Coordinates of C-alpha atoms in Angstrom, one line a residue:
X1390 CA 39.2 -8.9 1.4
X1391 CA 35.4 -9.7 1.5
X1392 CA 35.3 -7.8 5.0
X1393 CA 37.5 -5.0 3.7
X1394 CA 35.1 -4.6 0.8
X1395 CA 32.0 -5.0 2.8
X1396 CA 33.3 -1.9 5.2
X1397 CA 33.5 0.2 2.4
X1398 CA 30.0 -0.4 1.6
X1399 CA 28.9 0.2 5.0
X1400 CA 30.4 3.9 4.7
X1401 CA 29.0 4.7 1.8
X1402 CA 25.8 3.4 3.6
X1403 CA 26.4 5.2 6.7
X1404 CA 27.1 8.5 4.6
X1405 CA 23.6 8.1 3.4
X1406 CA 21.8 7.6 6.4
X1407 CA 23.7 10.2 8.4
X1408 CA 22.6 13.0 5.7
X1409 CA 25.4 13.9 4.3
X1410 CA 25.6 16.5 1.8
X1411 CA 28.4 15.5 -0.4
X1412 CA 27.6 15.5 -4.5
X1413 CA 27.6 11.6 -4.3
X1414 CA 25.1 11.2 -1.7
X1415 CA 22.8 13.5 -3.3
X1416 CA 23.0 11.5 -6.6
X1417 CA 22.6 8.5 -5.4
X1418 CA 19.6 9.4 -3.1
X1419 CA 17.9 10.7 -6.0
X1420 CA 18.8 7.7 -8.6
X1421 CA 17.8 5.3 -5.9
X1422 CA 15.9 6.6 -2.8
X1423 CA 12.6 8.0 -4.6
X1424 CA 11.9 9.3 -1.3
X1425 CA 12.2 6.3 0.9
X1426 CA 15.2 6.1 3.2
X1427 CA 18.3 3.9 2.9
X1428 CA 16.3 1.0 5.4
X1429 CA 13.4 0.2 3.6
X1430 CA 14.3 1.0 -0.2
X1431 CA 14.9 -2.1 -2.6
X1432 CA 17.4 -3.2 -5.1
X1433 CA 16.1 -2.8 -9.0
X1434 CA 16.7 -5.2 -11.8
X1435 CA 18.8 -1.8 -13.4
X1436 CA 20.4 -0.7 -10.6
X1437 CA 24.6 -1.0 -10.5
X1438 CA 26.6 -3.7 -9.3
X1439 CA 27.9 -1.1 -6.5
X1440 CA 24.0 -0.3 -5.2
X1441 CA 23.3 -4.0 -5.1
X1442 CA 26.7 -4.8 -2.9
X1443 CA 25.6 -1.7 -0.5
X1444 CA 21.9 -3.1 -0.2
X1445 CA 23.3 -6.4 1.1
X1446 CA 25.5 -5.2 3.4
X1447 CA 22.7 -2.6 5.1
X1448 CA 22.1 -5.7 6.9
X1449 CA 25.1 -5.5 9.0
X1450 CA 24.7 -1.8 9.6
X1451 CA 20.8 -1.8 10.8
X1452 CA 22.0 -3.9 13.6
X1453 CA 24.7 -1.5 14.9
X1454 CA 23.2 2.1 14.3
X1455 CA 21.1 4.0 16.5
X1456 CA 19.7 7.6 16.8
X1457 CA 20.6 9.5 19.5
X1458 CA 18.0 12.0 20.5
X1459 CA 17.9 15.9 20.3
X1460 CA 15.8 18.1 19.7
X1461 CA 13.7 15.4 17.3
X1462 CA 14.5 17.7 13.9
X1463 CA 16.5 15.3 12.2
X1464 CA 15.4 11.6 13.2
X1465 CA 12.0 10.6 11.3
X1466 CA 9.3 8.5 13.4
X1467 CA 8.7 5.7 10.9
X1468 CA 11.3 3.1 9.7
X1469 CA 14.6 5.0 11.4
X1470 CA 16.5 3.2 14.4
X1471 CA 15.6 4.7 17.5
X1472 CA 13.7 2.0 19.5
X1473 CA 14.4 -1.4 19.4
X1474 CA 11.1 -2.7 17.6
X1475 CA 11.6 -0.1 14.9
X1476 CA 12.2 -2.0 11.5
X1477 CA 8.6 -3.7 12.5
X1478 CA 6.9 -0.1 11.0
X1479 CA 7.4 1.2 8.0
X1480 CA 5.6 4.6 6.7
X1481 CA 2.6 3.5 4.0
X1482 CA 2.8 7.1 2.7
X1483 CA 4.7 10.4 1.9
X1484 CA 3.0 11.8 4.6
X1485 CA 3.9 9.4 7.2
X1486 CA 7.7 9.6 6.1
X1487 CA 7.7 13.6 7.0
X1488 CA 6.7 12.7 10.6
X1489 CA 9.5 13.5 12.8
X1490 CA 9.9 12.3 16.4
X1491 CA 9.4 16.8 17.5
X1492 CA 6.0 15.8 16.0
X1493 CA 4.9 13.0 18.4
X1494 CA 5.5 15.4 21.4
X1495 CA 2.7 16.9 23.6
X1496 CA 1.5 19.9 23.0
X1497 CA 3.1 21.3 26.6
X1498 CA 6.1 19.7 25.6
X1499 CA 6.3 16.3 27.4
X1500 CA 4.9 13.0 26.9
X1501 CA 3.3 11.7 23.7
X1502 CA 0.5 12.8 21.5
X1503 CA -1.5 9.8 22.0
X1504 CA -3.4 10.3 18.3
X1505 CA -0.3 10.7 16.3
X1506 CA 1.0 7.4 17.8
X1507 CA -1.5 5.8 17.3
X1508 CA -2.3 6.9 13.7
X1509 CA 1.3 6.4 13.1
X1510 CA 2.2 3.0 14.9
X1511 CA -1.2 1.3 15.9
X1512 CA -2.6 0.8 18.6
X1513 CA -0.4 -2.4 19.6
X1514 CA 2.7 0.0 18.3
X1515 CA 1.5 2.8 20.4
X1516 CA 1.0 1.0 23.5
X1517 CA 4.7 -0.6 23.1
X1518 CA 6.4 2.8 22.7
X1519 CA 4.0 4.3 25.8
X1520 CA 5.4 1.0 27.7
X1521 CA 9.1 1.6 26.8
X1522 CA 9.1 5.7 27.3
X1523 CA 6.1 6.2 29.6
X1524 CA 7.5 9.6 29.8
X1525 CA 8.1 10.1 26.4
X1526 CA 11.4 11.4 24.9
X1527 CA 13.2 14.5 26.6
X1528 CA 13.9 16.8 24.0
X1529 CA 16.8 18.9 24.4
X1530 CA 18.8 21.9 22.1
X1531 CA 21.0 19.3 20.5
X1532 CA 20.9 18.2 17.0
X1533 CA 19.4 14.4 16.3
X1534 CA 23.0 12.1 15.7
X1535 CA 23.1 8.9 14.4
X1536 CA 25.4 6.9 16.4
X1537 CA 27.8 3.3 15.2
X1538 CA 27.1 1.2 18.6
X1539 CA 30.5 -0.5 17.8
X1540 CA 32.4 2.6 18.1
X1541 CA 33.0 4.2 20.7
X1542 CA 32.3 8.0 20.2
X1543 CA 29.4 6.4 18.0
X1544 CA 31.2 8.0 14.6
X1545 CA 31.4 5.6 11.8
X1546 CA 34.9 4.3 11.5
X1547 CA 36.6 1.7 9.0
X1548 CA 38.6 -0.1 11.5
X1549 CA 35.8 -0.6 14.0
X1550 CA 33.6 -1.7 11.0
X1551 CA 36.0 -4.3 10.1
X1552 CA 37.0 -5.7 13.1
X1553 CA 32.6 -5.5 13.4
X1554 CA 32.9 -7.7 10.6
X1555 CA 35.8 -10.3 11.7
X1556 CA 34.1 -10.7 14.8
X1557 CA 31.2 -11.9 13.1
X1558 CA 32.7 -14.6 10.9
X1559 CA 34.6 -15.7 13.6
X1560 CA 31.4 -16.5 16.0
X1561 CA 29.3 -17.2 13.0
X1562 CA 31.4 -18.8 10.3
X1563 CA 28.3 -20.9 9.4
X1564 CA 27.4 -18.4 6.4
X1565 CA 26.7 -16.0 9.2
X1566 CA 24.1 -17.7 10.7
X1567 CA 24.8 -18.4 14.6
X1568 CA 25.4 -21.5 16.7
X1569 CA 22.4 -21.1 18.4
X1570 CA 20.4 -20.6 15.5
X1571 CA 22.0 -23.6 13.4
X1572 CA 21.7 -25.9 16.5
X1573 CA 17.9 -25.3 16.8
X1574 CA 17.7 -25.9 12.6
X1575 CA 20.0 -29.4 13.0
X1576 CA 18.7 -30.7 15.9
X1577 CA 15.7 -29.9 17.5
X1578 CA 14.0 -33.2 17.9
X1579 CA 10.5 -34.0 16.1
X1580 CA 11.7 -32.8 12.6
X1581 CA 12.1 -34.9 9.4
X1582 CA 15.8 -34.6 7.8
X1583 CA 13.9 -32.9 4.7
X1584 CA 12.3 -30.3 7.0
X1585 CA 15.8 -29.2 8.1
X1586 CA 17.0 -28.8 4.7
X1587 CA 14.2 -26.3 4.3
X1588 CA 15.2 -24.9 7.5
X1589 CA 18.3 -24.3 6.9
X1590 CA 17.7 -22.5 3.2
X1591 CA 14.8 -20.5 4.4
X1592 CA 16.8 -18.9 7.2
X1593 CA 19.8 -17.9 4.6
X1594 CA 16.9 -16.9 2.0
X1595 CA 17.3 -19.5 -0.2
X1596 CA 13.7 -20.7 -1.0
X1597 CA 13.1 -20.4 -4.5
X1598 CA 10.9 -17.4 -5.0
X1599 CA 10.4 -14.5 -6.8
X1600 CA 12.4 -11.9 -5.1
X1601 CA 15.3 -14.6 -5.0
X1602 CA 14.8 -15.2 -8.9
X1603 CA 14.7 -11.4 -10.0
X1604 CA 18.1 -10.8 -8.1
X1605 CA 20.0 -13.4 -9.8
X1606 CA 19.0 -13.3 -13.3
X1607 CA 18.7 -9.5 -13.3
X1608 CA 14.8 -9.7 -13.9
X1609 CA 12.1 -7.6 -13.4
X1610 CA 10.5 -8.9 -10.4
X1611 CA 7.0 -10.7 -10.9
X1612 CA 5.6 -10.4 -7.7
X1613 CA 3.3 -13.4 -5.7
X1614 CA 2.0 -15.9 -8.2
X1615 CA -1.1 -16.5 -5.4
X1616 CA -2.4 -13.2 -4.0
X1617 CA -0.8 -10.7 -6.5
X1618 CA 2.1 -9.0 -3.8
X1619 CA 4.6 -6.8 -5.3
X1620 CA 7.3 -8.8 -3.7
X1621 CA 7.3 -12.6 -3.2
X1622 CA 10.1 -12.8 -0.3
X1623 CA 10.5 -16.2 1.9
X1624 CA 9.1 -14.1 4.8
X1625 CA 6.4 -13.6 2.6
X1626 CA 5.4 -17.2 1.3
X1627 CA 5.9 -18.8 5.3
X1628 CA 4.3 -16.0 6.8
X1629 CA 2.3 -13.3 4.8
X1630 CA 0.8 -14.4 2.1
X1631 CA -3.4 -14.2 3.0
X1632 CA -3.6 -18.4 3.6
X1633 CA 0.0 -18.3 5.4
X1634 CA -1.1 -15.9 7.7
X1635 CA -4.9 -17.5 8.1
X1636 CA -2.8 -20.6 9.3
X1637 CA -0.5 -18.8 11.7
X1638 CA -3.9 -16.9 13.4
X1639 CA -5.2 -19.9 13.8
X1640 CA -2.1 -21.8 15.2
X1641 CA -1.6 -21.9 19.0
X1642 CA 0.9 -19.4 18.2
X1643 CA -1.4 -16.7 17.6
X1644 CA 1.0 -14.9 15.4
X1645 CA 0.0 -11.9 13.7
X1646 CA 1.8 -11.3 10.2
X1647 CA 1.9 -7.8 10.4
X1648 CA 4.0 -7.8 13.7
X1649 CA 6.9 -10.2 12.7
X1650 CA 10.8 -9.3 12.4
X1651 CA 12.0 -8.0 8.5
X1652 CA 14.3 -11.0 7.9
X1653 CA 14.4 -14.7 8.8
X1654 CA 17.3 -14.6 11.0
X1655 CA 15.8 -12.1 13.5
X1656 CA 12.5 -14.2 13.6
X1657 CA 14.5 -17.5 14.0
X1658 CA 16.6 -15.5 17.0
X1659 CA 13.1 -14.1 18.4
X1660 CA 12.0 -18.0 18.4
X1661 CA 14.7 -19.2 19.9
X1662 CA 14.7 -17.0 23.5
X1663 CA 10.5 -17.5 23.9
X1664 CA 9.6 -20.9 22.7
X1665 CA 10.7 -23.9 24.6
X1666 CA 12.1 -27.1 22.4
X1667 CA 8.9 -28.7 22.3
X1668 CA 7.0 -25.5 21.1
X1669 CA 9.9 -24.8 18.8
X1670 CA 9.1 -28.6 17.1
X1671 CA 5.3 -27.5 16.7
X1672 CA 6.5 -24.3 14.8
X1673 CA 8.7 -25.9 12.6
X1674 CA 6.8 -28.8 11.4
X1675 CA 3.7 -25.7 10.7
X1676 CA 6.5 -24.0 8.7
X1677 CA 7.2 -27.1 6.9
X1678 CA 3.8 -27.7 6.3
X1679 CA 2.8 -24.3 5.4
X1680 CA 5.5 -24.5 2.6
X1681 CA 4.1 -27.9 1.3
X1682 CA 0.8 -27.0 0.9
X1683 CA 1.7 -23.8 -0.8
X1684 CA 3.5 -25.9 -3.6
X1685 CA 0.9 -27.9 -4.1
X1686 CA -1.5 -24.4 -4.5
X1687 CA 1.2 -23.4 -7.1
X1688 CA 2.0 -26.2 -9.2
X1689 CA -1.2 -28.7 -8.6
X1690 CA -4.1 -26.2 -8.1
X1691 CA -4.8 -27.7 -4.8
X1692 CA -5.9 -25.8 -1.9
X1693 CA -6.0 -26.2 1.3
X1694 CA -7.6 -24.5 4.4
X1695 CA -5.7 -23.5 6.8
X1696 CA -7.2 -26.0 9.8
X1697 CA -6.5 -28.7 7.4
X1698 CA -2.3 -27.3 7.3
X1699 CA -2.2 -27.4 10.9
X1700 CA -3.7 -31.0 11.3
X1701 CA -1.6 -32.2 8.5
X1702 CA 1.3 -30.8 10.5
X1703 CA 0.3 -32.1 13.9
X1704 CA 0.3 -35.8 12.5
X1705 CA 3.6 -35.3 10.9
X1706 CA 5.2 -34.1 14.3
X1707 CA 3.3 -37.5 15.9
X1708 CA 4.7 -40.0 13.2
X1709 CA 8.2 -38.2 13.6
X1710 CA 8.4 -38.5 17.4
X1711 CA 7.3 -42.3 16.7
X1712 CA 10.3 -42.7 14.5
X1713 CA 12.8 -41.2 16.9
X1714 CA 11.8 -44.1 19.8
X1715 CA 12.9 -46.4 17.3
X1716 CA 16.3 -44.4 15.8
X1717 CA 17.3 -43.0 19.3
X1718 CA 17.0 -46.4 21.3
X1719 CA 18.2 -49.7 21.4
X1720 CA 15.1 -51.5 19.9
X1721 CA 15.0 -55.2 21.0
X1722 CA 13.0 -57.3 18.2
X1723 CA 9.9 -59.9 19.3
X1724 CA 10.6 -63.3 20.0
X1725 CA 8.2 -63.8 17.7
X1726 CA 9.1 -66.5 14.7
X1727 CA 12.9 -67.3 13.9
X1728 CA 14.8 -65.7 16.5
X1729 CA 18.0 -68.0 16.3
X1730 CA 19.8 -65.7 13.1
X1731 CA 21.6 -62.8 13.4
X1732 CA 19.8 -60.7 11.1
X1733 CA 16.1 -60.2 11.4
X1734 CA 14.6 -57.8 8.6
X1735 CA 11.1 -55.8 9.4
X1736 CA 9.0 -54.8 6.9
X1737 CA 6.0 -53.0 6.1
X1738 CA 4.0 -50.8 3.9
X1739 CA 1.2 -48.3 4.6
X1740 CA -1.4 -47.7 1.4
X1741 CA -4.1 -45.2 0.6
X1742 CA -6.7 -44.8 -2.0
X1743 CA -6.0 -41.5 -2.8
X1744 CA -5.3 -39.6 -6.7
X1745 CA -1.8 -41.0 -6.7
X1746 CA -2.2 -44.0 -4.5
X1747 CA 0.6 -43.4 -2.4
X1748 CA 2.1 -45.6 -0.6
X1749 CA 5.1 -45.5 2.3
X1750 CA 8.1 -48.5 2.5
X1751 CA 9.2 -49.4 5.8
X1752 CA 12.5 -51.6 6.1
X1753 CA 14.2 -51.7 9.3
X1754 CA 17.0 -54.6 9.5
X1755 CA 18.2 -55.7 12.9
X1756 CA 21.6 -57.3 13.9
X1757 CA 21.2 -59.3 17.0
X1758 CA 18.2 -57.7 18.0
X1759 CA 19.4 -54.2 17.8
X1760 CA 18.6 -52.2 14.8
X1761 CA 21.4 -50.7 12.5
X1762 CA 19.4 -49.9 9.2
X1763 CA 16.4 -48.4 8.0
X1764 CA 15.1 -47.6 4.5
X1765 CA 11.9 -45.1 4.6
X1766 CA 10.0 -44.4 1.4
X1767 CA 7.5 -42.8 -0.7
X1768 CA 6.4 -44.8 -3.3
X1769 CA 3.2 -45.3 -5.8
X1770 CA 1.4 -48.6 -5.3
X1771 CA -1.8 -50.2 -7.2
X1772 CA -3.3 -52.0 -3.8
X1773 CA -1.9 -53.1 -0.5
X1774 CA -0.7 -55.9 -1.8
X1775 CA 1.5 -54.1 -4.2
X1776 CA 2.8 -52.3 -1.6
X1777 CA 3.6 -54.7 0.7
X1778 CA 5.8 -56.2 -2.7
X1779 CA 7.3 -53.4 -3.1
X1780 CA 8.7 -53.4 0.6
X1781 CA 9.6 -56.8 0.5
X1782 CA 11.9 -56.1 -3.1
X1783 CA 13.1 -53.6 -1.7
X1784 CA 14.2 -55.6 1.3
X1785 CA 16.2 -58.3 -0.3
X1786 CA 18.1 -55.5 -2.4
X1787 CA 19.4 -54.2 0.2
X1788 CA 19.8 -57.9 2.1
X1789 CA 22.0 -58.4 -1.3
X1790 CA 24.2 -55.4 -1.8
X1791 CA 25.3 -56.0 1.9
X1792 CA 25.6 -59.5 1.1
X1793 CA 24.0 -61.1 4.5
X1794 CA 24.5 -64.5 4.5
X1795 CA 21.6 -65.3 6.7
X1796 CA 18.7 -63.1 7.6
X1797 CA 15.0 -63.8 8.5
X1798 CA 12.5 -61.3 6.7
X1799 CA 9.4 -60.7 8.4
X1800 CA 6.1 -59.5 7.5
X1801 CA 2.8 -59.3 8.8
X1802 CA 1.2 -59.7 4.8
X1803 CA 0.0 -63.6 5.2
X1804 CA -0.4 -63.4 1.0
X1805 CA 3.1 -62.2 0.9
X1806 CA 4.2 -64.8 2.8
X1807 CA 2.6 -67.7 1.1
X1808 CA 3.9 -66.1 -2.3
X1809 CA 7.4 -66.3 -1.9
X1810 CA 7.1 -69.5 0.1
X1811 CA 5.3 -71.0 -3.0
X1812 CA 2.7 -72.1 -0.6
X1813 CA -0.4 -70.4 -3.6
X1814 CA -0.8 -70.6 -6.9
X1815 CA 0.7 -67.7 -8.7
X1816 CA -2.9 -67.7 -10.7
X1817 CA -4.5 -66.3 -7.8
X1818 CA -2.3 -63.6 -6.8
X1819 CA -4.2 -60.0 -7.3
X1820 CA -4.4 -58.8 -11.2
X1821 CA -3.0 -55.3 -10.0
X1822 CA 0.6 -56.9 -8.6
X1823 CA 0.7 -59.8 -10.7
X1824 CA 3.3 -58.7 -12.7
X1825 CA 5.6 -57.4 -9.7
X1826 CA 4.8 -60.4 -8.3
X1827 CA 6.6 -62.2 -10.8
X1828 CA 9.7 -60.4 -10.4
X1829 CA 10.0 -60.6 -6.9
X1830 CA 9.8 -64.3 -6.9
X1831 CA 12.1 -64.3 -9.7
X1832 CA 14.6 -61.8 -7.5
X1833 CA 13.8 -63.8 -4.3
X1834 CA 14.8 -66.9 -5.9
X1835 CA 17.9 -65.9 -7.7
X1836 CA 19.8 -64.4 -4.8
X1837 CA 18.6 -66.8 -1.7
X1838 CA 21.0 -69.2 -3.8
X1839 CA 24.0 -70.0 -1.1
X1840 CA 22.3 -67.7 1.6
X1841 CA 20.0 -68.7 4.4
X1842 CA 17.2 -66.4 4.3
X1843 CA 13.6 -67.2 4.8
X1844 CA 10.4 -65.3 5.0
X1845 CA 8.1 -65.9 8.0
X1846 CA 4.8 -64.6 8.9
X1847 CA 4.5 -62.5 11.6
X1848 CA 1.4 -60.8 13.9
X1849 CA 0.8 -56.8 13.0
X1850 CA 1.3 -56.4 16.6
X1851 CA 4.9 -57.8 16.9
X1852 CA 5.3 -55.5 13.5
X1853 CA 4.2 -52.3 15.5
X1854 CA 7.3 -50.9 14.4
X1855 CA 7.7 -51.0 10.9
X1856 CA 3.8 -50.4 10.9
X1857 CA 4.7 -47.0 11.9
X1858 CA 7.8 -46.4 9.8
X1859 CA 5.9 -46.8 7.2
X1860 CA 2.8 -44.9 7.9
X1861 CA 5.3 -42.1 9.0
X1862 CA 7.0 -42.4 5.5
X1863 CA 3.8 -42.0 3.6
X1864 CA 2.4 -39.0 5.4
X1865 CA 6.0 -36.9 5.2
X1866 CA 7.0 -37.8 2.1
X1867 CA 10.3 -39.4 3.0
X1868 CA 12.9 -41.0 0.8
X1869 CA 16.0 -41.8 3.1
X1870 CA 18.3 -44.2 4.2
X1871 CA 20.7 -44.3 7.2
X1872 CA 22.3 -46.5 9.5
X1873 CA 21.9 -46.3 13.7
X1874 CA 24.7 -48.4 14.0
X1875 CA 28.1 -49.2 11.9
X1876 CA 27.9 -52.9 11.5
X1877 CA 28.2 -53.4 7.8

């Protein structure tokens, strides 16, 4: 039924852009249209429930239409489907949107008028349409027709709609994102699990902006909160917006905002078939970061410059690909200390001075020397100390609810070490963690009873590891826990 209903839609749609002259095209065109065509024009927060359905499923039908040239009457030059790069221009005045392709013709007839390009297109424009018909178009006596690619005497037709339709959610039934598309979101490597979450909502529009808000709740819409923009779209906030696009110049991408795709998916296909895996990894983890630090312009006041996003993302992609040598291979622990248990438990904690003193948890728990679990956090800590407390409770929670009988937790904090061991005076632990302190002895205490654990003191070398867990936790703001391995 959803297809079914969808075709309908489409026809109306395809009425529209064909020029029809029936009484309901003309009304609509003149309630909705406001002389703009049927590709570019929007939805309103008063429009009917009807218009909204027909504007969501143009996105079906933009793929699949094409004009076919005639004599170049009919077909205007801007924002109409008769090149393949065509929904990358769209007319910025009335003017403009009179301009029809008989217009862009020499003078004798034949080639281009190189000034109305141009003036039309740009200069990058102009050159790609002088590349792709270095002849220009041959005009003939024949009327302009726009043609349905599916069918095959191009008219619009229910049934080749529909089964245009099936086809689709059969390939894609992914909310009609493709395989390829979905593979690159879910598993291209140097990306944290929170990044693909983003991923994954970006590319169906799901971000929580302003065009997204205005649709649902029926609202007028309020535009950019940052630079002012009538429309706040995803493709907007990742890519448009004056410090999104600053980052993207400045990226090894070059990427110019002004020459990217109309919609997510297209951008995420154009991606796909001209980056390689690794370059695809660099322009996720800028996306990511992009998004970040626009949050933090919005809701904290911070900004930042745009060399500062793409250094911030660099070091994310580094920790990450740290993390996968440990979660993608069999990690062998150090000889190092008590070897002789089954269970050896790493942990760590990276600490800076900064407004929030943030801190990242590192436990990664080992079973004969290969490791099944890790536990990666964000936290808020007074002093290293207190980080390195914070691990370590965190550790023998963990230690308890899988109830390990005998386990050897290591650290590379000496203090720590001689704290739980009772081997210094709780008077002389620092003011800052004194209280935590407390607790964790008390918790340390209470559940060693009948279980052979101990805590040993370890070099930071032999905890290179969970050194870098937790540094990588810190600086992407992780929260996670999995297992590598089904042991427990």
């Amino acid at each position: 039924m959803v297809e079914f209903s969808q075709t309908l839609h489409m026809k109306n749609l395809w009425a529209i852009a064909a020029g029809e002259q029936s009484t309901w095209v003309k009304v609509l065109t003149a309630k909705y249209l406001h002389n703009l065509d049927i590709w570019s024009t929007g939805r309103s927060t008063r429009c009917t429930h009807l218009w909204k359905a027909m504007v969501q499923a143009r996105e079906v039908l933009k793929e699949n239409v094409k004009w076919q040239i005639g004599d170049g009457q009919k077909c205007r030059a801007v924002g109409q489907p008769w090149h393949d790069l065509w929904y990358n221009f769209s007319p910025t005045n009335a003017a403009q949107r009179k301009v029809t392709i008989a217009q862009l013709v020499g003078a004798d007839g034949r080639g281009w008028d190189t000034q109305k390009l141009i003036t039309l297109f740009g200069f990058y424009g102009a050159l790609y349409l002088a590349m792709t018909f270095p002849n220009g178009l041959l005009l003939s006596h024949r009327q302009d027709r726009l043609i349905f690619t599916p069918s095959r005497n191009g008219q619009f037709t229910i049934k080749a709609a529909y089964h245009l339709l099936r086809s689709n959610t059969t390939q894609n039934p992914h909310h009609g994102i493709s395989k390829d598309i979905c593979k690159m979101i879910w598993h291209s490597r140097g990306v944290i699990p929170r990044a693909r979450i983003f991923l994954w909502r970006a590319v169906r529009e799901a971000l929580p902006v302003d065009a997204l808000f205005s649709a649902r709740l029926a609202r007028q819409a309020n535009g950019c909160s940052i630079c002012g923009a009538q429309q706040e779209t995803v493709m907007h906030v990742l890519f448009k917006y004056p410090r999104a696009s600053q980052v993207w110049l400045s990226s090894e991408f070059g990427l110019r905002a002004d020459n990217l795709p109309d919609s997510m998916q297209k951008l995420f296909a154009y991606v796909m078939n001209h980056l390689d895996s690794q370059q695809i990894s660099k322009w996720i983890g800028i996306m990511w970061q992009v998004w970040k630090d626009r949050c933090k312009e919005c809701f904290q006041g911070k900004k930042t410059k745009p060399l500062q996003t793409l250094a911030a993302a660099s070091n994310s992609a580094f920790w990450q690909q740290a993390a996968e040598k440990v979660f993608n291979k069999t990690i062998r622990a150090s000889d190092e200390a008590l070897e002789t248990r089954r269970f050896n438990c790493w942990i760590d904690a990276s600490w800076v001075h900064t407004g929030t003193n943030g801190a990242g948890l590192a436990v990664l728990i080992f079973d004969s020397g290969v490791l099944v679990q890790y536990y990666l956090k964000t936290g808020t800590a007074l002093s290293p100390f207190h980080a390195e407390l914070l691990a370590f409770q965190k550790a023998v929670q963990i230690l308890t609810e899988l109830d390990v009988k005998e386990c050897n937790i290591k650290t590379d904090c000496l203090e720590l070490k001689q704290v739980i061991n009772d081997e210094t005076n709780m008077s002389e632990v620092q003011w800052q963690a004194f209280h935590d302190a407390v607790e964790v002895k008390l918790l340390w205490d209470r559940n060693r009873i009948d279980r052979n654990w101990v805590c040993t003191h370890v070099s930071r070398e032999s905890n290179f590891w969970a050194d870098q867990m937790a540094k990588h936790a810190r600086i992407s703001e992780l929260d996670c826990i999995g297992y590598t391995f089904p042991v427990f």
